[in-house]
Amino acid sequence: MTAALRLGVNVDHVATLREVRGVDYPDPVEAALLAEAAGADGITVHLREDRRHIQERDVEELRRRLRITLNLEMAVADAMVEFAVRVRPDAACLVPERREELTTEGGLDVARQVTRVHTAVGRLTAAGIRVSLFVDPDDAQLRAGAETGAPAVELHTGDYANAGAAGRELERLRAAARTAAGLGLAVHAGHGLTVANVEPVAAIPEVVELNIGHSIVARAVAVGMAAAVREMKDAIARARPS
Ligand code: PXP
Protein backbone atom coordinates (compact mmCIF):
# COMPACT_ATOMS: atom_id res chain seq x y z
CA MET A 1 0.00 0.00 0.00
CA THR A 2 1.28 3.47 -0.82
CA ALA A 3 1.24 6.35 1.69
CA ALA A 4 -1.34 9.15 1.46
CA LEU A 5 -0.30 12.05 -0.75
CA ARG A 6 -0.60 15.55 0.71
CA LEU A 7 -1.29 18.64 -1.42
CA GLY A 8 0.36 21.89 -0.40
CA VAL A 9 -1.14 24.87 -2.22
CA ASN A 10 1.30 27.69 -2.96
CA VAL A 11 -0.49 31.08 -2.87
CA ASP A 12 2.50 33.29 -3.84
CA HIS A 13 0.92 34.42 -7.07
CA VAL A 14 -2.20 35.72 -5.37
CA ALA A 15 0.20 38.12 -3.68
CA THR A 16 1.89 38.83 -7.04
CA LEU A 17 -1.42 40.20 -8.32
CA ARG A 18 -1.72 42.40 -5.24
CA GLU A 19 1.85 43.69 -5.37
CA VAL A 20 1.80 44.65 -9.07
CA ARG A 21 -0.93 47.19 -8.20
CA GLY A 22 0.30 48.17 -4.74
CA VAL A 23 -3.17 47.61 -3.30
CA ASP A 24 -4.49 45.34 -0.54
CA TYR A 25 -6.25 42.76 -2.72
CA PRO A 26 -6.33 39.93 -3.64
CA ASP A 27 -5.36 38.64 -0.22
CA PRO A 28 -3.20 35.49 -0.18
CA VAL A 29 -4.45 34.72 3.33
CA GLU A 30 -8.06 34.70 2.12
CA ALA A 31 -7.00 32.45 -0.80
CA ALA A 32 -5.20 30.15 1.65
CA LEU A 33 -8.30 29.86 3.84
CA LEU A 34 -10.39 29.02 0.75
CA ALA A 35 -7.81 26.38 -0.20
CA GLU A 36 -7.98 25.00 3.33
CA ALA A 37 -11.77 24.80 3.14
CA ALA A 38 -11.48 23.02 -0.24
CA GLY A 39 -9.30 20.27 1.22
CA ALA A 40 -5.71 21.45 0.83
CA ASP A 41 -3.44 19.68 3.30
CA GLY A 42 -1.06 22.59 3.62
CA ILE A 43 -0.26 26.09 2.43
CA THR A 44 3.13 26.99 1.00
CA VAL A 45 4.50 30.51 0.62
CA HIS A 46 7.90 31.75 -0.49
CA LEU A 47 9.10 34.82 1.39
CA ARG A 48 11.61 36.01 -1.18
CA GLU A 49 14.45 38.27 -0.16
CA ASP A 50 13.17 40.92 -2.64
CA ARG A 51 9.61 40.60 -1.20
CA ARG A 52 8.16 40.62 -4.71
CA HIS A 53 4.99 38.79 -3.66
CA ILE A 54 4.56 37.38 -0.14
CA GLN A 55 5.29 39.85 2.69
CA GLU A 56 6.28 39.11 6.28
CA ARG A 57 2.83 40.11 7.52
CA ASP A 58 1.25 37.47 5.22
CA VAL A 59 3.32 34.72 6.80
CA GLU A 60 2.52 35.97 10.30
CA GLU A 61 -1.20 36.06 9.58
CA LEU A 62 -1.13 32.63 7.96
CA ARG A 63 0.62 31.33 11.07
CA ARG A 64 -2.21 32.71 13.24
CA ARG A 65 -5.15 31.69 11.07
CA LEU A 66 -4.36 28.39 9.33
CA ARG A 67 -5.31 25.09 10.86
CA ILE A 68 -3.46 23.10 8.19
CA THR A 69 0.31 22.97 7.79
CA LEU A 70 2.22 26.14 6.90
CA ASN A 71 5.33 25.51 4.80
CA LEU A 72 7.70 28.46 4.32
CA GLU A 73 10.00 28.39 1.30
CA MET A 74 13.12 30.38 2.05
CA ALA A 75 16.68 31.04 0.99
CA VAL A 76 19.56 29.73 3.09
CA ALA A 77 20.24 33.14 4.65
CA ASP A 78 20.66 34.16 8.28
CA ALA A 79 17.89 36.78 8.14
CA MET A 80 15.45 34.23 6.75
CA VAL A 81 16.40 31.62 9.34
CA GLU A 82 15.87 34.22 12.08
CA PHE A 83 12.46 35.13 10.66
CA ALA A 84 11.42 31.46 10.47
CA VAL A 85 12.60 30.77 14.01
CA ARG A 86 10.50 33.72 15.22
CA VAL A 87 7.32 32.90 13.24
CA ARG A 88 7.61 29.09 13.49
CA PRO A 89 5.96 27.69 10.38
CA ASP A 90 5.34 23.94 10.67
CA ALA A 91 7.78 23.32 7.85
CA ALA A 92 10.44 25.14 5.85
CA CYS A 93 11.74 24.33 2.40
CA LEU A 94 15.22 25.65 1.63
CA VAL A 95 15.43 26.94 -1.93
CA PRO A 96 18.07 28.71 -4.04
CA GLU A 97 17.30 32.33 -4.78
CA ARG A 98 18.55 34.77 -7.38
CA ARG A 99 17.04 38.20 -7.56
CA GLU A 100 16.73 38.34 -11.34
CA GLU A 101 14.99 34.98 -11.75
CA LEU A 102 11.32 34.77 -12.74
CA THR A 103 10.74 31.83 -10.41
CA THR A 104 12.94 29.33 -8.58
CA GLU A 105 15.25 28.03 -11.30
CA GLY A 106 16.96 24.75 -10.49
CA GLY A 107 17.35 23.07 -7.15
CA LEU A 108 19.53 24.07 -4.22
CA ASP A 109 23.17 23.10 -4.77
CA VAL A 110 23.47 21.29 -1.43
CA ALA A 111 26.58 19.38 -2.47
CA ARG A 112 28.57 22.64 -2.71
CA GLN A 113 27.45 23.98 0.67
CA VAL A 114 26.78 21.03 2.97
CA THR A 115 28.10 22.81 6.08
CA ARG A 116 26.06 25.97 5.47
CA VAL A 117 22.87 24.01 4.82
CA HIS A 118 23.59 21.75 7.80
CA THR A 119 23.80 24.82 10.07
CA ALA A 120 20.50 26.23 8.78
CA VAL A 121 18.80 22.83 9.10
CA GLY A 122 20.06 22.55 12.68
CA ARG A 123 18.74 25.98 13.69
CA LEU A 124 15.34 25.40 12.09
CA THR A 125 15.02 21.89 13.48
CA ALA A 126 15.86 23.14 16.97
CA ALA A 127 12.92 25.54 16.62
CA GLY A 128 10.58 22.61 15.87
CA ILE A 129 10.40 23.32 12.12
CA ARG A 130 10.49 20.34 9.75
CA VAL A 131 12.97 21.08 6.98
CA SER A 132 12.96 19.96 3.37
CA LEU A 133 15.57 20.77 0.72
CA PHE A 134 14.44 21.67 -2.80
CA VAL A 135 16.83 19.72 -5.02
CA ASP A 136 17.14 18.50 -8.58
CA PRO A 137 16.50 14.77 -9.02
CA ASP A 138 20.21 14.07 -8.84
CA ASP A 139 22.00 11.43 -6.74
CA ALA A 140 24.86 13.67 -5.58
CA GLN A 141 22.40 16.30 -4.31
CA LEU A 142 20.29 13.70 -2.54
CA ARG A 143 23.30 12.20 -0.79
CA ALA A 144 24.49 15.65 0.26
CA GLY A 145 20.95 16.41 1.42
CA ALA A 146 20.95 13.36 3.67
CA GLU A 147 24.24 14.56 5.23
CA THR A 148 22.68 17.85 6.32
CA GLY A 149 20.28 16.14 8.72
CA ALA A 150 17.17 17.38 6.87
CA PRO A 151 14.35 14.84 7.13
CA ALA A 152 12.90 15.56 3.67
CA VAL A 153 13.70 16.66 0.12
CA GLU A 154 11.42 18.26 -2.43
CA LEU A 155 12.27 17.01 -5.91
CA HIS A 156 12.29 19.79 -8.50
CA THR A 157 9.79 18.78 -11.18
CA GLY A 158 10.47 21.79 -13.44
CA ASP A 159 12.49 19.87 -16.05
CA TYR A 160 9.82 17.17 -16.11
CA ALA A 161 7.09 19.80 -16.57
CA ASN A 162 9.02 21.52 -19.38
CA ALA A 163 9.82 18.24 -21.13
CA GLY A 164 6.22 17.08 -21.47
CA ALA A 165 4.51 14.43 -19.42
CA ALA A 166 6.45 11.24 -20.12
CA GLY A 167 9.98 10.08 -20.87
CA ARG A 168 13.43 10.54 -19.45
CA GLU A 169 12.61 13.29 -16.94
CA LEU A 170 9.87 11.16 -15.40
CA GLU A 171 12.36 8.30 -15.09
CA ARG A 172 14.81 10.65 -13.35
CA LEU A 173 12.12 11.60 -10.85
CA ARG A 174 11.20 7.99 -10.21
CA ALA A 175 14.83 6.98 -9.67
CA ALA A 176 15.50 10.00 -7.43
CA ALA A 177 12.43 9.24 -5.33
CA ARG A 178 13.71 5.69 -4.78
CA THR A 179 17.19 6.92 -3.91
CA ALA A 180 15.88 9.57 -1.51
CA ALA A 181 13.59 7.12 0.25
CA GLY A 182 16.50 4.66 0.48
CA LEU A 183 18.52 7.38 2.24
CA GLY A 184 15.68 7.73 4.76
CA LEU A 185 14.41 11.02 3.36
CA ALA A 186 10.71 11.87 3.02
CA VAL A 187 10.04 12.72 -0.63
CA HIS A 188 8.11 15.80 -1.74
CA ALA A 189 7.84 17.13 -5.29
CA GLY A 190 6.86 20.35 -6.96
CA HIS A 191 7.29 23.09 -9.55
CA GLY A 192 5.44 23.47 -12.80
CA LEU A 193 2.84 20.80 -11.99
CA THR A 194 -0.58 21.16 -13.59
CA VAL A 195 -3.75 19.09 -13.78
CA ALA A 196 -2.46 17.83 -17.15
CA ASN A 197 0.97 16.59 -15.95
CA VAL A 198 0.51 15.78 -12.25
CA GLU A 199 -0.68 12.18 -12.51
CA PRO A 200 2.60 10.39 -13.32
CA VAL A 201 4.29 12.27 -10.44
CA ALA A 202 1.42 11.57 -8.06
CA ALA A 203 1.77 7.89 -8.97
CA ILE A 204 5.38 7.68 -7.74
CA PRO A 205 4.88 5.64 -4.56
CA GLU A 206 7.65 7.30 -2.49
CA VAL A 207 6.23 10.81 -2.99
CA VAL A 208 4.24 11.91 0.07
CA GLU A 209 3.70 15.62 -0.68
CA LEU A 210 3.16 17.80 -3.75
CA ASN A 211 3.49 21.59 -3.67
CA ILE A 212 1.59 23.29 -6.48
CA GLY A 213 0.97 26.99 -6.98
CA HIS A 214 0.97 28.78 -10.31
CA SER A 215 -1.36 26.44 -12.20
CA ILE A 216 -3.92 26.43 -9.36
CA VAL A 217 -3.93 30.22 -9.04
CA ALA A 218 -4.16 30.56 -12.82
CA ARG A 219 -7.07 28.12 -12.99
CA ALA A 220 -8.81 29.96 -10.15
CA VAL A 221 -8.90 33.06 -12.37
CA ALA A 222 -10.70 31.13 -15.10
CA VAL A 223 -13.20 29.33 -12.89
CA GLY A 224 -13.88 32.49 -10.87
CA MET A 225 -14.30 34.93 -13.79
CA ALA A 226 -18.03 34.43 -14.35
CA ALA A 227 -18.88 35.04 -10.67
CA ALA A 228 -16.66 38.13 -10.55
CA VAL A 229 -18.31 39.63 -13.63
CA ARG A 230 -21.78 38.90 -12.19
CA GLU A 231 -20.84 40.66 -8.93
CA MET A 232 -19.72 43.73 -10.89
CA LYS A 233 -22.86 43.76 -13.05
CA ASP A 234 -24.97 43.57 -9.88
CA ALA A 235 -23.08 46.49 -8.30
CA ILE A 236 -23.59 48.60 -11.43
CA ALA A 237 -27.25 47.63 -11.61
CA ARG A 238 -27.78 48.84 -8.03
CA ALA A 239 -26.76 52.34 -9.21
CA ARG A 240 -28.86 52.10 -12.36
CA PRO A 241 -31.98 50.08 -11.62
CA SER A 242 -33.86 49.55 -14.85
N1 PXP B 1 8.04 24.04 -4.71
C1 PXP B 1 9.03 24.97 -4.65
C2 PXP B 1 10.22 24.69 -3.81
C3 PXP B 1 8.92 26.20 -5.35
O1 PXP B 1 9.90 27.11 -5.27
C4 PXP B 1 7.73 26.45 -6.08
C5 PXP B 1 7.57 27.76 -6.77
O2 PXP B 1 7.47 28.77 -5.82
C6 PXP B 1 6.73 25.46 -6.09
C7 PXP B 1 6.92 24.26 -5.42
C8 PXP B 1 5.45 25.66 -6.83
O3 PXP B 1 5.69 25.77 -8.20
P1 PXP B 1 4.51 26.21 -9.15
O4 PXP B 1 4.09 27.59 -8.76
O5 PXP B 1 5.14 26.15 -10.52
O6 PXP B 1 3.41 25.21 -8.98
Tab-separated table of C-alpha atoms and ligand atoms in Angstrom:
chain	number	residue	atom	x	y	z
A	1	MET	CA	0.000	0.000	0.000
A	2	THR	CA	1.281	3.475	-0.816
A	3	ALA	CA	1.237	6.347	1.689
A	4	ALA	CA	-1.337	9.152	1.459
A	5	LEU	CA	-0.299	12.051	-0.750
A	6	ARG	CA	-0.599	15.552	0.707
A	7	LEU	CA	-1.292	18.640	-1.418
A	8	GLY	CA	0.360	21.888	-0.395
A	9	VAL	CA	-1.137	24.866	-2.215
A	10	ASN	CA	1.296	27.692	-2.956
A	11	VAL	CA	-0.485	31.076	-2.865
A	12	ASP	CA	2.495	33.286	-3.844
A	13	HIS	CA	0.915	34.423	-7.074
A	14	VAL	CA	-2.200	35.717	-5.375
A	15	ALA	CA	0.203	38.124	-3.677
A	16	THR	CA	1.889	38.826	-7.039
A	17	LEU	CA	-1.425	40.202	-8.320
A	18	ARG	CA	-1.722	42.397	-5.242
A	19	GLU	CA	1.851	43.693	-5.366
A	20	VAL	CA	1.799	44.649	-9.067
A	21	ARG	CA	-0.935	47.186	-8.204
A	22	GLY	CA	0.301	48.167	-4.738
A	23	VAL	CA	-3.174	47.612	-3.296
A	24	ASP	CA	-4.486	45.336	-0.536
A	25	TYR	CA	-6.251	42.758	-2.718
A	26	PRO	CA	-6.333	39.926	-3.643
A	27	ASP	CA	-5.364	38.641	-0.225
A	28	PRO	CA	-3.199	35.487	-0.182
A	29	VAL	CA	-4.446	34.716	3.332
A	30	GLU	CA	-8.057	34.698	2.116
A	31	ALA	CA	-6.997	32.452	-0.795
A	32	ALA	CA	-5.201	30.151	1.648
A	33	LEU	CA	-8.301	29.859	3.840
A	34	LEU	CA	-10.390	29.023	0.752
A	35	ALA	CA	-7.812	26.377	-0.205
A	36	GLU	CA	-7.975	24.997	3.331
A	37	ALA	CA	-11.770	24.798	3.136
A	38	ALA	CA	-11.477	23.023	-0.237
A	39	GLY	CA	-9.300	20.266	1.217
A	40	ALA	CA	-5.706	21.450	0.827
A	41	ASP	CA	-3.439	19.683	3.302
A	42	GLY	CA	-1.056	22.589	3.620
A	43	ILE	CA	-0.261	26.090	2.425
A	44	THR	CA	3.127	26.993	0.997
A	45	VAL	CA	4.500	30.508	0.624
A	46	HIS	CA	7.900	31.754	-0.492
A	47	LEU	CA	9.102	34.815	1.386
A	48	ARG	CA	11.612	36.015	-1.183
A	49	GLU	CA	14.450	38.275	-0.163
A	50	ASP	CA	13.167	40.919	-2.639
A	51	ARG	CA	9.607	40.604	-1.204
A	52	ARG	CA	8.161	40.624	-4.712
A	53	HIS	CA	4.993	38.790	-3.661
A	54	ILE	CA	4.560	37.384	-0.138
A	55	GLN	CA	5.293	39.854	2.691
A	56	GLU	CA	6.278	39.105	6.278
A	57	ARG	CA	2.830	40.111	7.525
A	58	ASP	CA	1.245	37.470	5.222
A	59	VAL	CA	3.324	34.720	6.795
A	60	GLU	CA	2.519	35.967	10.304
A	61	GLU	CA	-1.195	36.063	9.579
A	62	LEU	CA	-1.131	32.627	7.960
A	63	ARG	CA	0.623	31.330	11.072
A	64	ARG	CA	-2.206	32.715	13.236
A	65	ARG	CA	-5.146	31.688	11.071
A	66	LEU	CA	-4.355	28.389	9.333
A	67	ARG	CA	-5.314	25.087	10.861
A	68	ILE	CA	-3.457	23.097	8.188
A	69	THR	CA	0.307	22.966	7.793
A	70	LEU	CA	2.216	26.139	6.899
A	71	ASN	CA	5.335	25.513	4.803
A	72	LEU	CA	7.701	28.460	4.321
A	73	GLU	CA	9.997	28.392	1.299
A	74	MET	CA	13.116	30.378	2.048
A	75	ALA	CA	16.684	31.040	0.993
A	76	VAL	CA	19.565	29.727	3.087
A	77	ALA	CA	20.244	33.137	4.647
A	78	ASP	CA	20.662	34.162	8.279
A	79	ALA	CA	17.893	36.779	8.136
A	80	MET	CA	15.446	34.227	6.752
A	81	VAL	CA	16.405	31.624	9.344
A	82	GLU	CA	15.867	34.225	12.083
A	83	PHE	CA	12.459	35.133	10.659
A	84	ALA	CA	11.423	31.456	10.471
A	85	VAL	CA	12.599	30.766	14.012
A	86	ARG	CA	10.504	33.720	15.217
A	87	VAL	CA	7.317	32.899	13.237
A	88	ARG	CA	7.607	29.094	13.492
A	89	PRO	CA	5.958	27.686	10.383
A	90	ASP	CA	5.343	23.937	10.673
A	91	ALA	CA	7.775	23.321	7.848
A	92	ALA	CA	10.443	25.142	5.855
A	93	CYS	CA	11.739	24.331	2.396
A	94	LEU	CA	15.224	25.647	1.632
A	95	VAL	CA	15.429	26.935	-1.931
A	96	PRO	CA	18.065	28.711	-4.042
A	97	GLU	CA	17.297	32.328	-4.783
A	98	ARG	CA	18.547	34.769	-7.377
A	99	ARG	CA	17.045	38.203	-7.562
A	100	GLU	CA	16.729	38.336	-11.337
A	101	GLU	CA	14.995	34.977	-11.754
A	102	LEU	CA	11.325	34.766	-12.742
A	103	THR	CA	10.745	31.832	-10.407
A	104	THR	CA	12.944	29.333	-8.578
A	105	GLU	CA	15.252	28.029	-11.298
A	106	GLY	CA	16.958	24.746	-10.495
A	107	GLY	CA	17.348	23.070	-7.151
A	108	LEU	CA	19.531	24.069	-4.224
A	109	ASP	CA	23.166	23.100	-4.768
A	110	VAL	CA	23.468	21.294	-1.428
A	111	ALA	CA	26.576	19.377	-2.474
A	112	ARG	CA	28.566	22.644	-2.711
A	113	GLN	CA	27.451	23.981	0.674
A	114	VAL	CA	26.777	21.032	2.969
A	115	THR	CA	28.099	22.812	6.076
A	116	ARG	CA	26.064	25.973	5.468
A	117	VAL	CA	22.874	24.013	4.821
A	118	HIS	CA	23.593	21.750	7.802
A	119	THR	CA	23.797	24.824	10.068
A	120	ALA	CA	20.495	26.231	8.785
A	121	VAL	CA	18.804	22.828	9.096
A	122	GLY	CA	20.057	22.549	12.681
A	123	ARG	CA	18.735	25.981	13.686
A	124	LEU	CA	15.341	25.396	12.089
A	125	THR	CA	15.018	21.886	13.477
A	126	ALA	CA	15.864	23.137	16.974
A	127	ALA	CA	12.917	25.538	16.621
A	128	GLY	CA	10.581	22.613	15.872
A	129	ILE	CA	10.404	23.316	12.120
A	130	ARG	CA	10.492	20.337	9.752
A	131	VAL	CA	12.970	21.076	6.978
A	132	SER	CA	12.960	19.964	3.375
A	133	LEU	CA	15.565	20.775	0.718
A	134	PHE	CA	14.445	21.675	-2.798
A	135	VAL	CA	16.827	19.720	-5.019
A	136	ASP	CA	17.136	18.504	-8.579
A	137	PRO	CA	16.502	14.767	-9.015
A	138	ASP	CA	20.209	14.072	-8.842
A	139	ASP	CA	22.000	11.427	-6.742
A	140	ALA	CA	24.857	13.668	-5.576
A	141	GLN	CA	22.402	16.302	-4.314
A	142	LEU	CA	20.293	13.697	-2.536
A	143	ARG	CA	23.296	12.200	-0.790
A	144	ALA	CA	24.491	15.647	0.257
A	145	GLY	CA	20.949	16.412	1.425
A	146	ALA	CA	20.952	13.365	3.673
A	147	GLU	CA	24.241	14.562	5.231
A	148	THR	CA	22.675	17.852	6.319
A	149	GLY	CA	20.277	16.141	8.719
A	150	ALA	CA	17.174	17.377	6.865
A	151	PRO	CA	14.349	14.839	7.134
A	152	ALA	CA	12.902	15.564	3.671
A	153	VAL	CA	13.696	16.658	0.123
A	154	GLU	CA	11.419	18.259	-2.428
A	155	LEU	CA	12.273	17.008	-5.912
A	156	HIS	CA	12.294	19.791	-8.499
A	157	THR	CA	9.786	18.780	-11.176
A	158	GLY	CA	10.471	21.786	-13.437
A	159	ASP	CA	12.493	19.868	-16.050
A	160	TYR	CA	9.816	17.165	-16.110
A	161	ALA	CA	7.093	19.796	-16.575
A	162	ASN	CA	9.024	21.518	-19.379
A	163	ALA	CA	9.825	18.238	-21.127
A	164	GLY	CA	6.221	17.080	-21.472
A	165	ALA	CA	4.508	14.425	-19.415
A	166	ALA	CA	6.447	11.239	-20.119
A	167	GLY	CA	9.982	10.078	-20.867
A	168	ARG	CA	13.431	10.541	-19.447
A	169	GLU	CA	12.611	13.286	-16.938
A	170	LEU	CA	9.875	11.156	-15.401
A	171	GLU	CA	12.362	8.298	-15.092
A	172	ARG	CA	14.815	10.645	-13.352
A	173	LEU	CA	12.124	11.604	-10.854
A	174	ARG	CA	11.203	7.986	-10.208
A	175	ALA	CA	14.831	6.976	-9.667
A	176	ALA	CA	15.503	9.995	-7.430
A	177	ALA	CA	12.433	9.240	-5.329
A	178	ARG	CA	13.710	5.694	-4.777
A	179	THR	CA	17.192	6.924	-3.908
A	180	ALA	CA	15.880	9.569	-1.513
A	181	ALA	CA	13.589	7.122	0.251
A	182	GLY	CA	16.503	4.664	0.478
A	183	LEU	CA	18.519	7.381	2.241
A	184	GLY	CA	15.685	7.731	4.759
A	185	LEU	CA	14.408	11.024	3.360
A	186	ALA	CA	10.710	11.867	3.018
A	187	VAL	CA	10.042	12.718	-0.631
A	188	HIS	CA	8.112	15.798	-1.736
A	189	ALA	CA	7.842	17.132	-5.290
A	190	GLY	CA	6.857	20.349	-6.960
A	191	HIS	CA	7.288	23.094	-9.546
A	192	GLY	CA	5.435	23.468	-12.801
A	193	LEU	CA	2.839	20.805	-11.986
A	194	THR	CA	-0.582	21.155	-13.586
A	195	VAL	CA	-3.750	19.088	-13.779
A	196	ALA	CA	-2.462	17.832	-17.146
A	197	ASN	CA	0.966	16.593	-15.953
A	198	VAL	CA	0.509	15.777	-12.249
A	199	GLU	CA	-0.684	12.185	-12.506
A	200	PRO	CA	2.599	10.393	-13.324
A	201	VAL	CA	4.290	12.268	-10.445
A	202	ALA	CA	1.421	11.566	-8.063
A	203	ALA	CA	1.766	7.885	-8.969
A	204	ILE	CA	5.382	7.676	-7.744
A	205	PRO	CA	4.885	5.644	-4.561
A	206	GLU	CA	7.645	7.303	-2.490
A	207	VAL	CA	6.227	10.811	-2.990
A	208	VAL	CA	4.241	11.910	0.068
A	209	GLU	CA	3.700	15.625	-0.678
A	210	LEU	CA	3.164	17.802	-3.753
A	211	ASN	CA	3.492	21.585	-3.674
A	212	ILE	CA	1.594	23.287	-6.475
A	213	GLY	CA	0.975	26.994	-6.983
A	214	HIS	CA	0.971	28.779	-10.306
A	215	SER	CA	-1.364	26.439	-12.196
A	216	ILE	CA	-3.924	26.425	-9.357
A	217	VAL	CA	-3.933	30.223	-9.038
A	218	ALA	CA	-4.159	30.557	-12.825
A	219	ARG	CA	-7.067	28.124	-12.987
A	220	ALA	CA	-8.814	29.962	-10.152
A	221	VAL	CA	-8.905	33.062	-12.366
A	222	ALA	CA	-10.700	31.125	-15.103
A	223	VAL	CA	-13.198	29.328	-12.891
A	224	GLY	CA	-13.879	32.492	-10.868
A	225	MET	CA	-14.297	34.931	-13.793
A	226	ALA	CA	-18.033	34.426	-14.348
A	227	ALA	CA	-18.881	35.039	-10.669
A	228	ALA	CA	-16.657	38.125	-10.554
A	229	VAL	CA	-18.315	39.631	-13.632
A	230	ARG	CA	-21.778	38.903	-12.193
A	231	GLU	CA	-20.836	40.661	-8.933
A	232	MET	CA	-19.719	43.735	-10.885
A	233	LYS	CA	-22.857	43.763	-13.046
A	234	ASP	CA	-24.967	43.570	-9.878
A	235	ALA	CA	-23.079	46.487	-8.301
A	236	ILE	CA	-23.587	48.598	-11.425
A	237	ALA	CA	-27.252	47.632	-11.606
A	238	ARG	CA	-27.780	48.837	-8.030
A	239	ALA	CA	-26.760	52.339	-9.211
A	240	ARG	CA	-28.864	52.097	-12.362
A	241	PRO	CA	-31.976	50.080	-11.620
A	242	SER	CA	-33.863	49.546	-14.853
B	1	PXP	N1	8.040	24.042	-4.710
B	1	PXP	C1	9.031	24.975	-4.651
B	1	PXP	C2	10.224	24.693	-3.808
B	1	PXP	C3	8.916	26.196	-5.349
B	1	PXP	O1	9.903	27.113	-5.268
B	1	PXP	C4	7.735	26.446	-6.080
B	1	PXP	C5	7.569	27.759	-6.767
B	1	PXP	O2	7.470	28.770	-5.816
B	1	PXP	C6	6.730	25.462	-6.095
B	1	PXP	C7	6.918	24.260	-5.418
B	1	PXP	C8	5.449	25.658	-6.831
B	1	PXP	O3	5.691	25.771	-8.196
B	1	PXP	P1	4.510	26.209	-9.154
B	1	PXP	O4	4.087	27.589	-8.757
B	1	PXP	O5	5.136	26.152	-10.517
B	1	PXP	O6	3.408	25.210	-8.981
